[in-house]
PDB file of C-alpha atoms in Angstrom:
ATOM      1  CA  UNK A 282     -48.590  45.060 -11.954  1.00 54.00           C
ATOM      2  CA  UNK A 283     -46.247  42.890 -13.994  1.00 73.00           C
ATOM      3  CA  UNK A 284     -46.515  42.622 -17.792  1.00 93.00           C
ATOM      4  CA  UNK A 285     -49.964  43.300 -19.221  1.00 96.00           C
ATOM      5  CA  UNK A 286     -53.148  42.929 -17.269  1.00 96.00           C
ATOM      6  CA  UNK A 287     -56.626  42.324 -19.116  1.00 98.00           C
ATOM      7  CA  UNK A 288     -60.180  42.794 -17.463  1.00 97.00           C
ATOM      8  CA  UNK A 289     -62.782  41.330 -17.254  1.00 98.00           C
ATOM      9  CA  UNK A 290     -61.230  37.567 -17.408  1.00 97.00           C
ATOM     10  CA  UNK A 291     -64.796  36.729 -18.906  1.00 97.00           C
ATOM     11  CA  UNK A 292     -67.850  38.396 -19.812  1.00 97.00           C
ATOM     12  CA  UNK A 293     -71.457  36.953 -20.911  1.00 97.00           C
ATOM     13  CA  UNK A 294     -72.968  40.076 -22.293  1.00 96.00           C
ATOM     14  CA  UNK A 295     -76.515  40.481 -24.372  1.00 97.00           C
ATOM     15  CA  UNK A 296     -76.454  41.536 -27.853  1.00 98.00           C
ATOM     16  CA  UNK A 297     -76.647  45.143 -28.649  1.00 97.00           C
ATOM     17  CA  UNK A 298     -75.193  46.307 -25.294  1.00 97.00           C
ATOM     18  CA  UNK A 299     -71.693  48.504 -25.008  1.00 97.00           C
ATOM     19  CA  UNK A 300     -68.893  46.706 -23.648  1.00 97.00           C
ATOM     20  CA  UNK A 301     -64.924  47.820 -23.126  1.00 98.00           C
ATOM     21  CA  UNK A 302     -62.756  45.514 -22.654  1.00 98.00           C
ATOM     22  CA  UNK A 303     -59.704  47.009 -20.399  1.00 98.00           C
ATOM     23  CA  UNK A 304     -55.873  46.848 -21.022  1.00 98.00           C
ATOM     24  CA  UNK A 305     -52.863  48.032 -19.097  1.00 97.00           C
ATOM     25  CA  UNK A 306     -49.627  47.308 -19.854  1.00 96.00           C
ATOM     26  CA  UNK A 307     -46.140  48.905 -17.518  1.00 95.00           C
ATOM     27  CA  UNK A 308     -43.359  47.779 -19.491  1.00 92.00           C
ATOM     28  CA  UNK A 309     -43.461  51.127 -21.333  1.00 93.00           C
ATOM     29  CA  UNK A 310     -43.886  49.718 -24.396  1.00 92.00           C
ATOM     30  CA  UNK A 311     -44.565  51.684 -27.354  1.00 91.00           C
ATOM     31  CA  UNK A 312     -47.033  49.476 -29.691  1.00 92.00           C
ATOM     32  CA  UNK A 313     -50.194  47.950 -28.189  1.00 94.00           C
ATOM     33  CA  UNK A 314     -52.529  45.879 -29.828  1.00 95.00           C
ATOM     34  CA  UNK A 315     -55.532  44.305 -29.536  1.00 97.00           C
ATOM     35  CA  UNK A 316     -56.585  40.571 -31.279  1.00 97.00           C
ATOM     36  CA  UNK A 317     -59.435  38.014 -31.406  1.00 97.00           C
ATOM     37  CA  UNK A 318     -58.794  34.327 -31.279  1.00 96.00           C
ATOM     38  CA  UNK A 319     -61.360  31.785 -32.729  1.00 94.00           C
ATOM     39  CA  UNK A 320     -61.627  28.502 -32.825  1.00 88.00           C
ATOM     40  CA  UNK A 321     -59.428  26.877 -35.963  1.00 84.00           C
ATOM     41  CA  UNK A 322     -58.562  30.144 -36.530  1.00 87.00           C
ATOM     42  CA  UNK A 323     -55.257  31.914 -35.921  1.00 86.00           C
ATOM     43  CA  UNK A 324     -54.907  35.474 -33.955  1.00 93.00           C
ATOM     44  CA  UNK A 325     -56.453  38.473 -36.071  1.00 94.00           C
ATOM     45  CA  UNK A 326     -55.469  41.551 -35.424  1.00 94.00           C
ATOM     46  CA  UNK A 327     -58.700  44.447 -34.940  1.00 96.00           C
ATOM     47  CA  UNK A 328     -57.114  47.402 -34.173  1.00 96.00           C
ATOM     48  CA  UNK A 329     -53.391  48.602 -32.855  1.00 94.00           C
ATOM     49  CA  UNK A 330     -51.469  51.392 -31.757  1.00 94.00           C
ATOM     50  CA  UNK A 331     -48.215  51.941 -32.412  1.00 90.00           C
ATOM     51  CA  UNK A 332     -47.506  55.113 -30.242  1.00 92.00           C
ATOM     52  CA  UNK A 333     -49.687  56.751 -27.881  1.00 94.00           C
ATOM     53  CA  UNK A 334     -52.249  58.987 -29.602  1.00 95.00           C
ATOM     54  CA  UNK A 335     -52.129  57.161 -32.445  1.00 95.00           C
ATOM     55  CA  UNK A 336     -54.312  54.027 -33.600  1.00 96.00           C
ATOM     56  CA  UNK A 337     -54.781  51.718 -36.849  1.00 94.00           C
ATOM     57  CA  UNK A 338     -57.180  49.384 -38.146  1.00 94.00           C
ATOM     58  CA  UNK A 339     -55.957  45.950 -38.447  1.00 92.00           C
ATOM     59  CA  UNK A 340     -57.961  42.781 -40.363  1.00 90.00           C
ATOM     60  CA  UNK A 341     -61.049  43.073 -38.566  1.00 95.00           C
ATOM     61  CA  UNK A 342     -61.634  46.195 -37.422  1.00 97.00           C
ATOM     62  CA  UNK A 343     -65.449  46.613 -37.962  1.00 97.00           C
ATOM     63  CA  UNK A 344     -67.600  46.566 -35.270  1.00 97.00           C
ATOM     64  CA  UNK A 345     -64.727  47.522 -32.532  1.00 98.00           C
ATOM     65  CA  UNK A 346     -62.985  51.254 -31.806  1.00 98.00           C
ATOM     66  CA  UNK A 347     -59.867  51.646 -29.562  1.00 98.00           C
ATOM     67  CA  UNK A 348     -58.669  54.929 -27.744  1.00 97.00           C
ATOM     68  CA  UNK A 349     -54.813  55.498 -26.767  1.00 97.00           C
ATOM     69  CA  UNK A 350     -54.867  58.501 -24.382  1.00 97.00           C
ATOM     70  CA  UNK A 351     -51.555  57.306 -22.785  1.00 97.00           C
ATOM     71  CA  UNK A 352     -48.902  54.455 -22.952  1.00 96.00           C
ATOM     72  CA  UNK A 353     -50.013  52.176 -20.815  1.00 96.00           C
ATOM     73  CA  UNK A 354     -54.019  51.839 -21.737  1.00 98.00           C
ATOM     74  CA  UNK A 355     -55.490  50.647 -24.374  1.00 98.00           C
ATOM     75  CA  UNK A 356     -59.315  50.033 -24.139  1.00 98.00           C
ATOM     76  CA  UNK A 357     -61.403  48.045 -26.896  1.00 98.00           C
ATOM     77  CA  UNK A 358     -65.065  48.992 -26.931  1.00 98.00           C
ATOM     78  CA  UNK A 359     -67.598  47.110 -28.583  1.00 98.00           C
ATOM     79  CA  UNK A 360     -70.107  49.861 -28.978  1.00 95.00           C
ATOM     80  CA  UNK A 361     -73.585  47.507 -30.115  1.00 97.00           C
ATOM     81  CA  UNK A 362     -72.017  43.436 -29.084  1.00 97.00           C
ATOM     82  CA  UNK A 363     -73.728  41.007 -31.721  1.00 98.00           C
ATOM     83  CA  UNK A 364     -73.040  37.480 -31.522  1.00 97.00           C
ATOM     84  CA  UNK A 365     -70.400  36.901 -34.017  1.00 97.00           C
ATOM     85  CA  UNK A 366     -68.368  38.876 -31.764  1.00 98.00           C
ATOM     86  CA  UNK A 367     -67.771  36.049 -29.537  1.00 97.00           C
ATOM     87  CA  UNK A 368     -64.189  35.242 -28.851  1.00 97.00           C
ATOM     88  CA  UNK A 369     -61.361  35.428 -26.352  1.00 97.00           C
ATOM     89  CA  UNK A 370     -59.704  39.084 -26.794  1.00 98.00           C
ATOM     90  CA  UNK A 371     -56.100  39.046 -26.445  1.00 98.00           C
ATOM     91  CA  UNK A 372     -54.117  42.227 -25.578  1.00 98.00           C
ATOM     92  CA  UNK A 373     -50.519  42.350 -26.201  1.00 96.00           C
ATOM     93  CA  UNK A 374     -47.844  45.008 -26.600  1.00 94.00           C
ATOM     94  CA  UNK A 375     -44.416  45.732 -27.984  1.00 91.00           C
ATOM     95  CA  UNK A 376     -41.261  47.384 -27.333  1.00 84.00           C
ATOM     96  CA  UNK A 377     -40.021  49.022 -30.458  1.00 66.00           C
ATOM     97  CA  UNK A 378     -42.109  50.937 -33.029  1.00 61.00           C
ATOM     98  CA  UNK A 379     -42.907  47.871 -34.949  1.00 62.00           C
ATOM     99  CA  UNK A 380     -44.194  44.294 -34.051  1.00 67.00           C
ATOM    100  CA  UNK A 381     -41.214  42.680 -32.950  1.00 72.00           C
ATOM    101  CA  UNK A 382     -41.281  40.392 -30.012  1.00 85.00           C
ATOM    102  CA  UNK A 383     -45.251  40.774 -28.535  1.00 91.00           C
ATOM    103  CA  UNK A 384     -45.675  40.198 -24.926  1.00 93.00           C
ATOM    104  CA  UNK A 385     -49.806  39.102 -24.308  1.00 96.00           C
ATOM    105  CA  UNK A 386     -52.141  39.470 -21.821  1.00 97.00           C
ATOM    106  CA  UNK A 387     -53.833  36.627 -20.225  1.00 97.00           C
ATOM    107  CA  UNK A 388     -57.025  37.145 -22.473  1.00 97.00           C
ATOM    108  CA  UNK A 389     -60.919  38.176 -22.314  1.00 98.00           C
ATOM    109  CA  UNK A 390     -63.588  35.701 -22.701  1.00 97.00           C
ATOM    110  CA  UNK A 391     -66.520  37.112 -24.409  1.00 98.00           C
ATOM    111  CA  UNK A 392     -69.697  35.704 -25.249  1.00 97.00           C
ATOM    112  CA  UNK A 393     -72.582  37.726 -26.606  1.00 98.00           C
ATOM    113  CA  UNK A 394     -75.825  36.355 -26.599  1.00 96.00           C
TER     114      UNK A 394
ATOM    115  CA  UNK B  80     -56.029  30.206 -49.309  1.00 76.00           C
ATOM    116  CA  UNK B  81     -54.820  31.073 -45.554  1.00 84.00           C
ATOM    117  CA  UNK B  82     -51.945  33.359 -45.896  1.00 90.00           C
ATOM    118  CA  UNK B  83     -50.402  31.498 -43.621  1.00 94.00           C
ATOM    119  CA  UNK B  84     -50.812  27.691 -42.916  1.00 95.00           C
ATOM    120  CA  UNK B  85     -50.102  24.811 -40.669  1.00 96.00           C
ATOM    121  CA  UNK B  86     -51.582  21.287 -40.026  1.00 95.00           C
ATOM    122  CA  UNK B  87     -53.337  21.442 -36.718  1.00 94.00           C
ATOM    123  CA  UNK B  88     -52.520  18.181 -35.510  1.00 92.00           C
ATOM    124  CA  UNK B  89     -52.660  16.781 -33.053  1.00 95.00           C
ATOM    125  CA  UNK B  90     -49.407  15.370 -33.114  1.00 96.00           C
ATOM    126  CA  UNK B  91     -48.989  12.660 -30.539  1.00 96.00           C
ATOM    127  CA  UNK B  92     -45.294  11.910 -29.991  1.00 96.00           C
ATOM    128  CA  UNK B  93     -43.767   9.646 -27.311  1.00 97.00           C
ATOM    129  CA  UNK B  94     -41.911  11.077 -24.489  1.00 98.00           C
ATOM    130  CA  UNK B  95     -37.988  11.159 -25.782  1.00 98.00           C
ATOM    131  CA  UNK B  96     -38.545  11.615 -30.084  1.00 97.00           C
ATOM    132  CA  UNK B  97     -38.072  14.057 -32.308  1.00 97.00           C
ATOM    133  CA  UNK B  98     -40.414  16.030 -33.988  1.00 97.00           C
ATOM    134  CA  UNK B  99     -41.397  18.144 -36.764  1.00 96.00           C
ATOM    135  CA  UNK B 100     -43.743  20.631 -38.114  1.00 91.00           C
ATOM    136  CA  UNK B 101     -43.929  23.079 -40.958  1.00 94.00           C
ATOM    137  CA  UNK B 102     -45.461  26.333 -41.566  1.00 96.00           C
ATOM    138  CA  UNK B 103     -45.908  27.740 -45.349  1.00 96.00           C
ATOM    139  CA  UNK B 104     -46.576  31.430 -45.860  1.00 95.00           C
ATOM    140  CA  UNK B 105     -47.680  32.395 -48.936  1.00 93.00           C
ATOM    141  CA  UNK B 106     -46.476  36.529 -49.048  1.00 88.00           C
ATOM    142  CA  UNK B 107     -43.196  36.425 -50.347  1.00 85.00           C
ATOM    143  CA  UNK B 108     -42.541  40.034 -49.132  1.00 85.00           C
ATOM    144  CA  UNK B 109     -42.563  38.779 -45.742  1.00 85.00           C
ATOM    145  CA  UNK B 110     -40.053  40.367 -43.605  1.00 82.00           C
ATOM    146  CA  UNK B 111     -39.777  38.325 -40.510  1.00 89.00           C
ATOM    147  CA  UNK B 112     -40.920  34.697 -38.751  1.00 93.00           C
ATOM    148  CA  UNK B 113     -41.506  33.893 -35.052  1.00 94.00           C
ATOM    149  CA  UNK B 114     -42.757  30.570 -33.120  1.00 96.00           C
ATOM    150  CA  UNK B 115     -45.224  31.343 -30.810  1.00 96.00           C
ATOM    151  CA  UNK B 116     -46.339  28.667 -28.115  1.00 97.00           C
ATOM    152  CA  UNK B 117     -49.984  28.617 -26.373  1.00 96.00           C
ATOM    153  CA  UNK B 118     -50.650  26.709 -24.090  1.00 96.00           C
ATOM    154  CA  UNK B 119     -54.483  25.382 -22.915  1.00 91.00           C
ATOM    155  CA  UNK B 120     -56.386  28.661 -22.901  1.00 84.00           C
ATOM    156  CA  UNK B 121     -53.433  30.710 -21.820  1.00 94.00           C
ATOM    157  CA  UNK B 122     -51.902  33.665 -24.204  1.00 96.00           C
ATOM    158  CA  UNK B 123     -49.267  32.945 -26.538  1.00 96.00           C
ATOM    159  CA  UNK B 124     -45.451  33.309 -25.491  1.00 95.00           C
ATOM    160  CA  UNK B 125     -42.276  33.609 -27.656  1.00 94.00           C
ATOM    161  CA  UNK B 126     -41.251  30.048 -28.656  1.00 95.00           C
ATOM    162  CA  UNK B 127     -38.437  32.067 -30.983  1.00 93.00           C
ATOM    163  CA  UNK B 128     -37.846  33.672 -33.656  1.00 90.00           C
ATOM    164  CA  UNK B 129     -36.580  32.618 -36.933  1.00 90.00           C
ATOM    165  CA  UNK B 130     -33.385  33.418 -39.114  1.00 80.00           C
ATOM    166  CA  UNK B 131     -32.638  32.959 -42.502  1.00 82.00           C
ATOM    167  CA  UNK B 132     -29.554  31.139 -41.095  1.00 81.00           C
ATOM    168  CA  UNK B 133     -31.882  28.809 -39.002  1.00 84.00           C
ATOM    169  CA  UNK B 134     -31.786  29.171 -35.239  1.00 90.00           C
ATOM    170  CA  UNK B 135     -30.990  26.732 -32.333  1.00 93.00           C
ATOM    171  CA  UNK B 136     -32.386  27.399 -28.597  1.00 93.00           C
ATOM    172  CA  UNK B 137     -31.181  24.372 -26.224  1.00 96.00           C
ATOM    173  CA  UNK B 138     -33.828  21.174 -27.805  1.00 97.00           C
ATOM    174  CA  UNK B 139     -35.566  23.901 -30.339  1.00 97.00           C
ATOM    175  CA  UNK B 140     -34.564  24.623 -34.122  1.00 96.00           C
ATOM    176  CA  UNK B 141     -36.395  26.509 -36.329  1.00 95.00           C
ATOM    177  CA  UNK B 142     -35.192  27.104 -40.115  1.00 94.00           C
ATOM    178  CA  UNK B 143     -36.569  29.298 -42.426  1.00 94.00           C
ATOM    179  CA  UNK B 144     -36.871  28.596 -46.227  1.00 92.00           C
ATOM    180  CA  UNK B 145     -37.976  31.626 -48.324  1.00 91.00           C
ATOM    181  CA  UNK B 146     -37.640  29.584 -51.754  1.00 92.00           C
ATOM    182  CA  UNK B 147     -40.089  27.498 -50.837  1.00 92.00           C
ATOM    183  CA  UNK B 148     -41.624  29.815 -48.533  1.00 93.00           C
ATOM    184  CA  UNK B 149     -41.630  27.946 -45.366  1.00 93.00           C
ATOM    185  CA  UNK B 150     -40.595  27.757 -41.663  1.00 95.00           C
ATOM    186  CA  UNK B 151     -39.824  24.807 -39.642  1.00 96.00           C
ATOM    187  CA  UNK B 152     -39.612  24.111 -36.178  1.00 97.00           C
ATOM    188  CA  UNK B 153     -38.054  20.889 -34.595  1.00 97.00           C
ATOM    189  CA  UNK B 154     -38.475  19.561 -31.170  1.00 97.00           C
ATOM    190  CA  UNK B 155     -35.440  17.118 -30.269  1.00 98.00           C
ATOM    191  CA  UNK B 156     -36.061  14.899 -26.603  1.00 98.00           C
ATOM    192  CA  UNK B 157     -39.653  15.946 -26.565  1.00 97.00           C
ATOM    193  CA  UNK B 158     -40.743  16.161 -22.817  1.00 98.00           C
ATOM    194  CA  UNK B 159     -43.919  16.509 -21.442  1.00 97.00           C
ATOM    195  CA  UNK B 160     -43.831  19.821 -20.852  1.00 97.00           C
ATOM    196  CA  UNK B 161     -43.294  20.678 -24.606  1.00 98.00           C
ATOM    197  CA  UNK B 162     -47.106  19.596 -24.764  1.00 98.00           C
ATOM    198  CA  UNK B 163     -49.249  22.796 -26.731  1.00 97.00           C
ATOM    199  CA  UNK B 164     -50.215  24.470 -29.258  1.00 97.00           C
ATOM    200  CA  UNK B 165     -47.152  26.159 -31.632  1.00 97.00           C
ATOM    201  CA  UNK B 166     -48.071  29.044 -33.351  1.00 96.00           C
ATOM    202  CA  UNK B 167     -46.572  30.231 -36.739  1.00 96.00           C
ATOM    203  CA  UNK B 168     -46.364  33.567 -36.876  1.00 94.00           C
ATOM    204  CA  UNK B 169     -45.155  35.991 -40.638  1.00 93.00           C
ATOM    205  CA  UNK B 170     -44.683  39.634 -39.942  1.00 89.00           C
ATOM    206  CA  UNK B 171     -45.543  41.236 -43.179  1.00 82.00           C
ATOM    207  CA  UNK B 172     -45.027  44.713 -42.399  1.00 78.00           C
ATOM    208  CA  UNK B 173     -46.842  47.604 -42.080  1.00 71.00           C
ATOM    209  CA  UNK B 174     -47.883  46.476 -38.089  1.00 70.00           C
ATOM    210  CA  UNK B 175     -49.245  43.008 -39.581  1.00 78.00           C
ATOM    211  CA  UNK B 176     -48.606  39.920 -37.647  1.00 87.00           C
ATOM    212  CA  UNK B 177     -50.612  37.227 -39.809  1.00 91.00           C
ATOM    213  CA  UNK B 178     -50.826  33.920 -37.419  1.00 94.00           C
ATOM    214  CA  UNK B 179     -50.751  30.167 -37.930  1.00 95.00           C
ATOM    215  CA  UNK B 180     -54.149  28.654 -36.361  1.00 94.00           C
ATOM    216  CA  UNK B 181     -51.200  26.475 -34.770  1.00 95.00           C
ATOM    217  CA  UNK B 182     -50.225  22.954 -34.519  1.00 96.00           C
ATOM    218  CA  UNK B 183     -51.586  20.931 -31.489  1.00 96.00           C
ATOM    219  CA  UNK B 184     -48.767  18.695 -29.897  1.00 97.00           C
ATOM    220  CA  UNK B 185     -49.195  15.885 -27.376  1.00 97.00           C
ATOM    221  CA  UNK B 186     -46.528  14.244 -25.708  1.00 97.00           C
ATOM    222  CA  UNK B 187     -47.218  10.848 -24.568  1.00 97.00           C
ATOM    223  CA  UNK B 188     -45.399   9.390 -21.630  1.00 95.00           C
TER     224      UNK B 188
END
């Protein structure tokens, strides 16, 4: 592994099911975060964690829960998918305690039906 | 209003110019200002990030202006590969990125 790898790549999932989207990271970075990217939108931030064992809601957290057990993972579950959740899911991470420079995975596609 | 703003573009720029785009933030407690580049479906990679003093990396200068409350980016001898999406990015603390929806450029052999 080199950087941050993201599975799946893409997803078609049905509305109301569970779905985590996976994240590992081996740059032992501290900070790990977790964004949606929309159309004409920029990046929003749902949830992050800025040490393991520790999480925080970002701007659009509702709907989404994270888990940081250890440094390197960093799950998102969508525990009931509706279709406004649609989006590509972007994982990135960080070295120092804060977001400084972010280094991203190559993305989730995920569309709920 | 967007916190943070750009015109999406497209720009479409001949192989060889110069160009320009802005970025206006609107949080004057801001603390810091990155470029971001993206390109077709891909994640988004460090472009650079951005000084007070303004910043030069090889054909890329970015300038920040907190009176006004924007950053620029310029793109001297544009070459194809420069072609993407740029993506303003304002850190305003607290863990908060807040992100440009980017500027689309195109350039045109």
């Amino acid at each position: 592994i080199a950087g941050i790898t993201q599975a799946p790549t893409s997803q078609i999932l049905a509305a109301g099911r569970r779905m985590t989207l996976r994240c590992t990271q081996d740059m032992r970075h501290n900070a790990m975060y977790w964004y949606r990217q929309d159309l004409g939108l920029g990046l929003r931030l749902i949830h992050y964690s800025n040490t393991a064992g520790t999480t925080g809601k970002g701007e659009v957290p509702d709907g989404y829960s994270v888990s940081r057990a250890n440094t390197d993972d960093f799950p998102l579950t969508l525990a009931s998918a509706v279709p406004s959740q649609t989006s590509v899911y972007f994982c990135a991470s960080s070295g120092g305690q804060g977001p400084d420079t972010q280094y991203f995975g190559p993305g989730t596609r995920l569309t709920v039906l | 209003r967007k916190e943070v703003e750009q015109d999406p573009g497209p720009f479409n720029v001949p192989e060889g110019a110069t160009v320009a785009f802005n970025c206006t933030y609107s949080n004057s407690a801001s603390q810091s200002f990155f470029w971001y580049r993206q390109d077709c479906r891909k994640e988004p990679k460090l472009l650079m990030s951005v000084y007070s003093s303004g910043n030069e990396d090889g054909r890329f200068t970015a300038q920040l202006n907190r009176a006004s409350q924007y950053i620029s980016l310029l793109i001297r001898d544009s070459k194809l590969s420069d072609s993407a999406t740029y993506l303003c990015v304002v850190n305003r603390g607290n863990y908060q990125l807040i992100w440009g929806a980017g500027t689309k450029l195109i350039i045109k052999p």
